[in-house]
């Protein structure tokens, strides 16, 4: 599909239903978080970035590096609209926990705590 500006990527996530992610090298989960913010349920390999964001069975599924298991979870979501909608809703809620506003508040709280501890 080529390169698209970051601000346009959200439109692709919003028209998708499921984000399938087979990477084992994504350590921070940023791409997964973007997809979740676009209300995508996730099927991902059990890897650090994905495991830090997804509760298996809640926002999506975490699977071993096994193509058969991976595809079965995607099929499960495609064949169960109610489960898919629930996971999409949960994914969006989880992504909101990482909004710029909430992240800034958490960072400020951390700095205040560090300053307070240093003074002790």
Coordinates of C-alpha atoms in Angstrom, one line a residue:
X1 CA 0.0 0.0 0.0
X2 CA 3.0 2.3 0.3
X3 CA 3.7 5.0 2.9
X4 CA 1.0 7.1 4.6
X5 CA 1.4 9.9 7.0
X6 CA 0.9 8.8 10.6
X7 CA -2.2 10.9 11.0
X8 CA -3.9 9.0 8.2
X9 CA -3.1 5.5 9.6
X10 CA -5.9 5.8 12.2
X11 CA -8.4 5.7 9.3
X12 CA -7.1 2.2 8.3
X13 CA -7.4 0.9 11.8
X14 CA -11.0 2.3 12.1
X15 CA -12.2 0.4 9.0
X16 CA -10.5 -2.9 10.2
X17 CA -12.1 -5.2 12.7
X18 CA -9.1 -7.3 13.7
X19 CA -5.4 -6.4 14.0
X20 CA -3.3 -9.5 13.3
X21 CA 0.3 -9.2 14.5
X22 CA 2.8 -11.9 14.1
X23 CA 5.9 -9.9 15.1
X24 CA 8.0 -11.1 18.0
X25 CA 10.3 -8.1 18.0
X26 CA 7.9 -5.2 18.8
X27 CA 9.0 -4.5 22.4
X28 CA 6.8 -1.5 23.2
X29 CA 3.5 -2.5 21.6
X30 CA 3.1 0.9 19.9
X31 CA 1.6 -0.5 16.7
X32 CA -0.7 -2.7 18.6
X33 CA -1.8 0.2 20.8
X34 CA -2.6 2.3 17.7
X35 CA -4.8 -0.5 16.3
X36 CA -6.5 -0.9 19.7
X37 CA -7.2 2.9 19.7
X38 CA -8.9 2.4 16.3
X39 CA -11.1 -0.2 18.0
X40 CA -9.5 -3.3 16.5
X41 CA -9.6 -6.6 18.4
X42 CA -6.1 -8.1 18.4
X43 CA -4.6 -11.5 17.6
X44 CA -0.9 -11.4 18.3
X45 CA 2.0 -13.7 19.1
X46 CA 3.0 -13.9 22.8
X47 CA 5.8 -11.3 22.7
X48 CA 6.8 -8.6 25.2
X49 CA 5.1 -5.7 23.5
X50 CA 1.8 -7.5 22.9
X51 CA 1.8 -9.2 26.3
X52 CA 2.1 -5.8 28.1
X53 CA -1.1 -4.6 26.5
X54 CA -3.4 -7.5 25.8
X55 CA -5.1 -9.6 28.3
X56 CA -5.8 -12.9 26.5
X57 CA -9.5 -13.3 25.9
X58 CA -10.3 -9.6 26.8
X59 CA -8.9 -7.3 24.1
X60 CA -8.0 -10.1 21.8
X61 CA -5.9 -13.3 21.8
X62 CA -2.3 -14.0 22.5
X63 CA -1.0 -17.1 20.8
X64 CA 2.2 -19.1 20.6
X65 CA 4.3 -19.0 17.4
X66 CA 2.0 -21.5 15.7
X67 CA 0.3 -20.6 12.4
X68 CA -2.6 -23.1 13.0
X69 CA -3.3 -21.7 16.5
X70 CA -3.0 -18.1 15.1
X71 CA -5.4 -18.7 12.3
X72 CA -7.9 -20.5 14.5
X73 CA -8.1 -17.4 16.8
X74 CA -8.7 -15.1 13.8
X75 CA -11.4 -17.4 12.5
X76 CA -13.0 -17.6 16.0
X77 CA -13.3 -13.8 15.9
X78 CA -14.6 -13.7 12.4
X79 CA -17.3 -16.3 13.2
X80 CA -18.4 -14.7 16.5
X81 CA -19.6 -11.2 16.0
X82 CA -20.6 -10.7 19.7
X83 CA -17.1 -11.8 20.9
X84 CA -15.5 -9.6 18.3
X85 CA -17.5 -6.5 19.3
X86 CA -16.7 -7.2 23.0
X87 CA -13.0 -7.4 22.3
X88 CA -13.1 -4.3 20.0
X89 CA -14.8 -2.3 22.8
X90 CA -12.3 -3.6 25.4
X91 CA -9.4 -2.8 23.1
X92 CA -10.5 0.8 22.7
X93 CA -11.0 1.2 26.5
X94 CA -7.5 -0.2 27.1
X95 CA -5.9 2.1 24.5
X96 CA -7.5 5.1 26.3
X97 CA -5.4 4.3 29.4
X98 CA -2.4 5.3 27.3
X99 CA -3.7 8.6 25.9
X100 CA -1.4 11.6 25.9
X101 CA -3.4 13.2 28.7
X102 CA -3.3 10.1 30.9
X103 CA 0.4 9.4 30.1
X104 CA 1.3 13.0 31.0
X105 CA -0.5 12.7 34.3
X106 CA 1.3 9.5 35.1
X107 CA 4.7 11.0 34.2
X108 CA 4.0 14.1 36.4
X109 CA 3.0 11.8 39.3
X110 CA 6.2 9.8 38.9
X111 CA 8.4 13.0 38.8
X112 CA 6.6 14.3 41.9
X113 CA 7.2 11.0 43.7
X114 CA 10.9 11.0 42.7
X115 CA 11.4 14.6 43.9
X116 CA 9.6 13.8 47.2
X117 CA 11.8 10.7 47.7
X118 CA 15.0 12.5 46.9
X119 CA 14.1 15.2 49.6
X120 CA 13.7 12.4 52.2

